[in-house]
Amino acid sequence: MRRYSAQISLFGIILFVSVCAAAQTPSSALSHYRDGIKKVGRGDLDGAIEDYSRAITISSRFRNNNAKVEDKESDDITVLDPFTANAYTNRGVVRYRKGDFEGAKRDFDSALQIRPSLAEAYLNRASALKELGDSEGSMADFNKAIRLKPELYEAFNNRGALKHDLGDLSGALADFDQAIKLNSKSAESYYLRGYTRIALTNYERALKDFDSAIKLKPELAEAYQGRGTTLMYQGRFDEAIADFSRALERNPDITWAYFNRALSWVIKGDETRAQADFDRCVALNPELKEDLLRRADIARGIRGKNPNIKVNLSPVNKR
């Protein structure tokens, strides 16, 4: 599947940071759970998985310490501790972040077997299903998460992103509007809505959304990428290049910022800088090489006829 040059991404993978323990939850399970949260914060994802796995093992079984040693009742027995669903959910989030979407889905499945009404697990599983190519299953899980917890703005963000990807732009816009209504401080909601407005060619309102996102979260690289793309479509290439550069200062791995900045340099006639961005873009995603070459040739042709013309150089999103 080809993506837009104004790339849109899913958000809202939720990690539980509070402890909702049942009376029988062993303290050692809680300790590993808290250690897992700390390790996620430090970026130690493998260590976090190990701690969550220990929390799951411990909280899923207990020993009857009051029974005699020879009593069969002293054996470990499996219990359904609601706390374990949180541990499965968190481990699934970490596996998702590591790119193990199958493993993440299995963990979210396990969480929902224990707590079938856990909206956050549906939200997270929906994101994993999207990465696995199951858009229908993903949409069903987003819908379920919203029915269970209508105030979960991340679910509206993610469902909106999926609708955008499926071509339902009006539906996507409605979901982002609702996400912002629920949480007006969500920079991601504004930037996602901005990308949808780019697709609807409503550039002025897109700029306002990206400005709002940047005001709320100045370090959000994707918001600068989106604003730069909007400015490029308006023919404001110097401003666009400045925003693509800001995006890359914050995240040097945004492929589309290199892609779009390369095209902007071509339009401005700076082939040396365009080639440098071309090389970086292709190094990050070799599949974009032919598309970027073709669009660079189009840009050169347009530049030769009228260097001030407003152009739309975005890739067509073919499904």
Short mmCIF file of C-alpha atoms in Angstrom, two decimals:
data_model
loop_
_atom_site.label_atom_id
_atom_site.label_comp_id
_atom_site.label_asym_id
_atom_site.label_seq_id
_atom_site.Cartn_x
_atom_site.Cartn_y
_atom_site.Cartn_z
CA MET A 1 0.00 0.00 0.00
CA ARG A 2 1.28 3.46 -0.91
CA ARG A 3 1.06 6.21 1.69
CA TYR A 4 0.42 9.91 1.36
CA SER A 5 3.32 12.34 1.36
CA ALA A 6 1.41 13.92 4.23
CA GLN A 7 1.79 10.73 6.16
CA ILE A 8 -0.84 9.86 8.75
CA SER A 9 -0.21 7.42 11.57
CA LEU A 10 -2.14 5.62 14.25
CA PHE A 11 -1.90 6.90 17.80
CA GLY A 12 -3.30 5.80 21.12
CA ILE A 13 -1.46 2.63 22.10
CA ILE A 14 -2.16 2.86 25.82
CA LEU A 15 0.18 1.69 28.56
CA PHE A 16 -1.40 1.30 32.00
CA VAL A 17 0.68 3.23 34.51
CA SER A 18 -1.64 2.82 37.48
CA VAL A 19 -2.03 -0.42 39.42
CA CYS A 20 -5.53 -1.89 39.62
CA ALA A 21 -4.77 -4.84 41.82
CA ALA A 22 -7.21 -7.31 43.31
CA ALA A 23 -7.03 -8.38 46.93
CA GLN A 24 -5.23 -11.62 46.06
CA THR A 25 -2.61 -10.00 43.80
CA PRO A 26 0.82 -10.91 45.23
CA SER A 27 3.09 -8.01 46.10
CA SER A 28 5.87 -9.53 43.99
CA ALA A 29 3.64 -9.31 40.90
CA LEU A 30 2.98 -5.65 41.62
CA SER A 31 6.69 -5.04 42.04
CA HIS A 32 7.53 -6.55 38.64
CA TYR A 33 4.66 -4.60 37.09
CA ARG A 34 5.99 -1.30 38.42
CA ASP A 35 9.51 -2.22 37.32
CA GLY A 36 8.15 -2.88 33.83
CA ILE A 37 6.64 0.60 33.68
CA LYS A 38 9.96 2.15 34.75
CA LYS A 39 11.87 0.17 32.13
CA VAL A 40 9.49 1.27 29.39
CA GLY A 41 10.19 4.85 30.44
CA ARG A 42 13.92 4.21 30.14
CA GLY A 43 13.55 2.53 26.76
CA ASP A 44 14.50 -0.92 28.07
CA LEU A 45 11.76 -2.77 26.17
CA ASP A 46 13.23 -6.25 26.54
CA GLY A 47 13.61 -5.74 30.27
CA ALA A 48 10.03 -4.50 30.48
CA ILE A 49 8.73 -7.60 28.69
CA GLU A 50 10.63 -9.78 31.17
CA ASP A 51 9.09 -7.96 34.14
CA TYR A 52 5.57 -8.03 32.76
CA SER A 53 5.97 -11.75 32.02
CA ARG A 54 6.94 -12.37 35.64
CA ALA A 55 4.01 -10.30 36.85
CA ILE A 56 1.67 -12.36 34.66
CA THR A 57 3.07 -15.67 35.88
CA ILE A 58 2.89 -14.69 39.53
CA SER A 59 -0.53 -13.03 39.43
CA SER A 60 -2.07 -15.90 37.48
CA ARG A 61 -1.24 -18.47 40.18
CA PHE A 62 -1.15 -18.57 43.95
CA ARG A 63 -0.26 -21.05 46.71
CA ASN A 64 -2.55 -21.93 49.60
CA ASN A 65 -0.06 -21.33 52.41
CA ASN A 66 -2.50 -22.50 55.07
CA ALA A 67 -2.68 -26.04 53.73
CA LYS A 68 -0.46 -28.86 54.91
CA VAL A 69 2.44 -29.83 52.67
CA GLU A 70 0.93 -33.22 51.92
CA ASP A 71 -2.44 -31.69 51.13
CA LYS A 72 -3.15 -31.63 47.39
CA GLU A 73 -4.81 -28.25 47.91
CA SER A 74 -1.34 -26.78 48.44
CA ASP A 75 -0.59 -27.12 44.72
CA ASP A 76 -0.46 -23.98 42.56
CA ILE A 77 -3.81 -23.31 40.92
CA THR A 78 -4.68 -20.91 38.15
CA VAL A 79 -6.80 -17.90 39.05
CA LEU A 80 -8.26 -15.10 36.95
CA ASP A 81 -6.89 -11.99 38.58
CA PRO A 82 -8.18 -8.81 36.82
CA PHE A 83 -4.75 -7.27 37.43
CA THR A 84 -3.27 -9.80 35.03
CA ALA A 85 -5.23 -8.23 32.16
CA ASN A 86 -3.35 -4.98 32.73
CA ALA A 87 -0.03 -6.81 32.72
CA TYR A 88 -0.94 -8.57 29.45
CA THR A 89 -2.02 -5.23 27.96
CA ASN A 90 1.24 -3.53 28.92
CA ARG A 91 3.33 -6.40 27.59
CA GLY A 92 1.34 -6.21 24.36
CA VAL A 93 2.07 -2.49 24.08
CA VAL A 94 5.80 -3.12 24.46
CA ARG A 95 5.70 -5.88 21.86
CA TYR A 96 3.83 -3.52 19.55
CA ARG A 97 6.53 -0.90 20.00
CA LYS A 98 9.14 -3.52 19.13
CA GLY A 99 7.26 -4.35 15.91
CA ASP A 100 6.05 -7.75 17.14
CA PHE A 101 2.43 -7.20 16.11
CA GLU A 102 1.47 -10.88 16.27
CA GLY A 103 2.82 -11.17 19.79
CA ALA A 104 1.08 -7.94 20.75
CA LYS A 105 -2.24 -9.22 19.42
CA ARG A 106 -1.90 -12.44 21.42
CA ASP A 107 -1.33 -10.44 24.59
CA PHE A 108 -4.34 -8.22 23.93
CA ASP A 109 -6.41 -11.36 23.23
CA SER A 110 -5.35 -12.73 26.62
CA ALA A 111 -6.21 -9.47 28.37
CA LEU A 112 -9.70 -9.52 26.86
CA GLN A 113 -10.26 -13.13 27.87
CA ILE A 114 -9.75 -12.01 31.47
CA ARG A 115 -11.53 -8.63 31.19
CA PRO A 116 -13.88 -8.61 28.17
CA SER A 117 -14.92 -5.02 28.90
CA LEU A 118 -11.40 -3.54 28.89
CA ALA A 119 -11.75 -0.75 26.33
CA GLU A 120 -8.02 0.00 26.23
CA ALA A 121 -7.25 -3.59 25.20
CA TYR A 122 -9.67 -3.27 22.27
CA LEU A 123 -8.04 0.01 21.29
CA ASN A 124 -4.58 -1.53 21.39
CA ARG A 125 -5.61 -4.72 19.59
CA ALA A 126 -7.20 -2.61 16.87
CA SER A 127 -3.85 -0.91 16.24
CA ALA A 128 -2.09 -4.27 16.09
CA LEU A 129 -4.70 -5.60 13.66
CA LYS A 130 -4.21 -2.55 11.45
CA GLU A 131 -0.48 -3.25 11.29
CA LEU A 132 -1.27 -6.89 10.43
CA GLY A 133 -3.42 -5.77 7.49
CA ASP A 134 -6.81 -6.54 9.02
CA SER A 135 -8.60 -3.20 8.53
CA GLU A 136 -12.03 -4.74 9.07
CA GLY A 137 -11.03 -6.30 12.39
CA SER A 138 -9.28 -3.10 13.38
CA MET A 139 -12.38 -1.00 12.72
CA ALA A 140 -14.54 -3.42 14.71
CA ASP A 141 -12.21 -3.15 17.71
CA PHE A 142 -12.07 0.65 17.55
CA ASN A 143 -15.87 0.70 17.48
CA LYS A 144 -15.99 -1.65 20.47
CA ALA A 145 -13.54 0.51 22.43
CA ILE A 146 -15.66 3.59 21.76
CA ARG A 147 -18.88 1.83 22.79
CA LEU A 148 -17.29 0.68 26.04
CA LYS A 149 -15.58 4.00 26.82
CA PRO A 150 -16.96 6.94 24.78
CA GLU A 151 -14.55 9.35 26.48
CA LEU A 152 -11.50 7.51 25.09
CA TYR A 153 -10.27 10.19 22.70
CA GLU A 154 -7.35 8.02 21.52
CA ALA A 155 -9.89 5.62 20.02
CA PHE A 156 -11.40 8.45 17.96
CA ASN A 157 -7.90 9.47 16.84
CA ASN A 158 -7.07 5.95 15.72
CA ARG A 159 -10.41 5.26 14.10
CA GLY A 160 -10.12 8.57 12.29
CA ALA A 161 -6.66 7.63 11.01
CA LEU A 162 -8.02 4.31 9.77
CA LYS A 163 -10.97 5.99 8.05
CA HIS A 164 -8.54 8.42 6.41
CA ASP A 165 -6.47 5.51 5.12
CA LEU A 166 -9.61 3.83 3.77
CA GLY A 167 -10.68 7.00 1.96
CA ASP A 168 -13.52 8.02 4.29
CA LEU A 169 -12.29 11.57 4.76
CA SER A 170 -15.54 13.02 6.10
CA GLY A 171 -15.75 10.18 8.65
CA ALA A 172 -12.13 10.77 9.62
CA LEU A 173 -12.75 14.49 10.09
CA ALA A 174 -15.75 13.78 12.33
CA ASP A 175 -13.66 11.44 14.50
CA PHE A 176 -10.84 13.97 14.90
CA ASP A 177 -13.39 16.66 15.75
CA GLN A 178 -14.74 14.41 18.50
CA ALA A 179 -11.25 13.61 19.79
CA ILE A 180 -10.52 17.34 20.09
CA LYS A 181 -13.87 17.91 21.79
CA LEU A 182 -12.92 15.27 24.36
CA ASN A 183 -9.35 16.51 24.79
CA SER A 184 -8.53 19.94 23.40
CA LYS A 185 -4.93 19.54 24.62
CA SER A 186 -4.17 16.59 22.31
CA ALA A 187 -1.59 17.85 19.81
CA GLU A 188 -1.87 14.56 17.93
CA SER A 189 -5.57 15.12 17.28
CA TYR A 190 -4.91 18.49 15.67
CA TYR A 191 -2.09 17.21 13.51
CA LEU A 192 -4.11 14.20 12.37
CA ARG A 193 -7.03 16.46 11.47
CA GLY A 194 -4.60 18.69 9.63
CA TYR A 195 -3.53 15.81 7.40
CA THR A 196 -7.15 15.03 6.60
CA ARG A 197 -7.70 18.66 5.65
CA ILE A 198 -4.70 18.43 3.32
CA ALA A 199 -6.40 15.49 1.60
CA LEU A 200 -9.56 17.62 1.32
CA THR A 201 -7.40 20.47 -0.13
CA ASN A 202 -8.51 22.74 2.69
CA TYR A 203 -5.03 24.14 3.17
CA GLU A 204 -5.80 27.20 5.27
CA ARG A 205 -7.63 25.18 7.92
CA ALA A 206 -4.92 22.52 7.75
CA LEU A 207 -2.33 25.19 8.59
CA LYS A 208 -4.37 26.26 11.61
CA ASP A 209 -4.49 22.68 12.86
CA PHE A 210 -0.75 22.21 12.48
CA ASP A 211 -0.14 25.54 14.21
CA SER A 212 -2.33 24.35 17.11
CA ALA A 213 -0.43 21.06 17.31
CA ILE A 214 2.93 22.82 17.36
CA LYS A 215 1.77 25.28 20.01
CA LEU A 216 0.66 22.41 22.23
CA LYS A 217 3.66 20.20 21.54
CA PRO A 218 6.62 22.04 19.97
CA GLU A 219 8.68 18.83 19.81
CA LEU A 220 6.13 16.99 17.63
CA ALA A 221 8.12 16.48 14.44
CA GLU A 222 5.17 15.16 12.43
CA ALA A 223 3.32 18.46 12.90
CA TYR A 224 6.16 20.36 11.21
CA GLN A 225 6.19 17.77 8.43
CA GLY A 226 2.45 18.30 7.93
CA ARG A 227 2.69 22.07 7.96
CA GLY A 228 5.62 21.94 5.57
CA THR A 229 3.63 19.75 3.19
CA THR A 230 0.72 22.19 3.29
CA LEU A 231 3.03 25.12 2.56
CA MET A 232 4.59 23.18 -0.32
CA TYR A 233 1.16 22.62 -1.85
CA GLN A 234 0.57 26.37 -1.62
CA GLY A 235 3.79 27.07 -3.48
CA ARG A 236 5.49 28.55 -0.38
CA PHE A 237 8.66 26.54 -0.84
CA ASP A 238 11.05 28.49 1.39
CA GLU A 239 8.66 28.20 4.33
CA ALA A 240 8.04 24.54 3.51
CA ILE A 241 11.76 23.76 3.48
CA ALA A 242 12.15 25.48 6.85
CA ASP A 243 9.41 23.30 8.35
CA PHE A 244 10.77 20.08 6.86
CA SER A 245 14.13 21.01 8.40
CA ARG A 246 12.47 21.60 11.77
CA ALA A 247 10.79 18.20 11.52
CA LEU A 248 14.10 16.49 10.77
CA GLU A 249 15.88 18.28 13.62
CA ARG A 250 13.37 16.65 15.96
CA ASN A 251 13.26 13.28 14.21
CA PRO A 252 15.90 12.53 11.54
CA ASP A 253 14.05 9.43 10.39
CA ILE A 254 10.92 11.03 8.89
CA THR A 255 11.15 9.70 5.35
CA TRP A 256 8.48 11.98 3.91
CA ALA A 257 10.21 15.11 5.20
CA TYR A 258 13.24 14.20 3.07
CA PHE A 259 10.94 13.26 0.18
CA ASN A 260 9.06 16.56 0.23
CA ARG A 261 12.09 18.71 0.96
CA ALA A 262 13.89 17.13 -2.00
CA LEU A 263 11.00 18.09 -4.29
CA SER A 264 10.95 21.60 -2.86
CA TRP A 265 14.69 21.96 -3.54
CA VAL A 266 14.11 20.77 -7.12
CA ILE A 267 11.41 23.40 -7.64
CA LYS A 268 13.83 26.03 -6.32
CA GLY A 269 16.58 24.80 -8.65
CA ASP A 270 18.98 23.55 -5.96
CA GLU A 271 19.83 20.12 -7.34
CA THR A 272 22.72 19.55 -4.92
CA ARG A 273 20.55 19.81 -1.83
CA ALA A 274 17.77 17.92 -3.57
CA GLN A 275 20.14 15.02 -4.25
CA ALA A 276 21.29 14.94 -0.61
CA ASP A 277 17.68 14.66 0.56
CA PHE A 278 16.94 12.14 -2.17
CA ASP A 279 19.79 9.93 -0.92
CA ARG A 280 18.59 10.12 2.69
CA CYS A 281 15.01 9.34 1.70
CA VAL A 282 15.96 6.30 -0.35
CA ALA A 283 18.31 5.05 2.37
CA LEU A 284 15.37 5.05 4.79
CA ASN A 285 12.87 3.58 2.31
CA PRO A 286 14.30 2.17 -0.95
CA GLU A 287 10.78 1.53 -2.26
CA LEU A 288 10.30 5.28 -2.76
CA LYS A 289 13.18 5.63 -5.23
CA GLU A 290 11.28 5.30 -8.50
CA ASP A 291 8.41 7.44 -7.30
CA LEU A 292 10.72 10.21 -6.12
CA LEU A 293 12.71 10.14 -9.36
CA ARG A 294 9.53 10.44 -11.41
CA ARG A 295 8.15 13.31 -9.34
CA ALA A 296 11.49 15.12 -9.40
CA ASP A 297 11.37 15.00 -13.22
CA ILE A 298 7.84 16.42 -13.13
CA ALA A 299 9.02 19.19 -10.81
CA ARG A 300 11.90 20.06 -13.16
CA GLY A 301 9.50 20.32 -16.07
CA ILE A 302 7.19 22.59 -14.12
CA ARG A 303 10.10 24.70 -12.91
CA GLY A 304 11.29 25.22 -16.48
CA LYS A 305 7.89 26.57 -17.53
CA ASN A 306 6.99 28.61 -14.47
CA PRO A 307 9.13 28.51 -11.31
CA ASN A 308 6.40 30.22 -9.26
CA ILE A 309 3.58 27.83 -10.09
CA LYS A 310 1.74 26.07 -7.26
CA VAL A 311 2.08 22.32 -7.66
CA ASN A 312 0.84 19.18 -6.00
CA LEU A 313 3.66 16.67 -6.00
CA SER A 314 2.16 14.21 -3.53
CA PRO A 315 2.18 10.50 -4.38
CA VAL A 316 -1.17 9.01 -5.33
CA ASN A 317 -2.36 6.65 -2.61
CA LYS A 318 -3.19 3.52 -4.59
CA ARG A 319 -4.90 0.58 -2.85
#
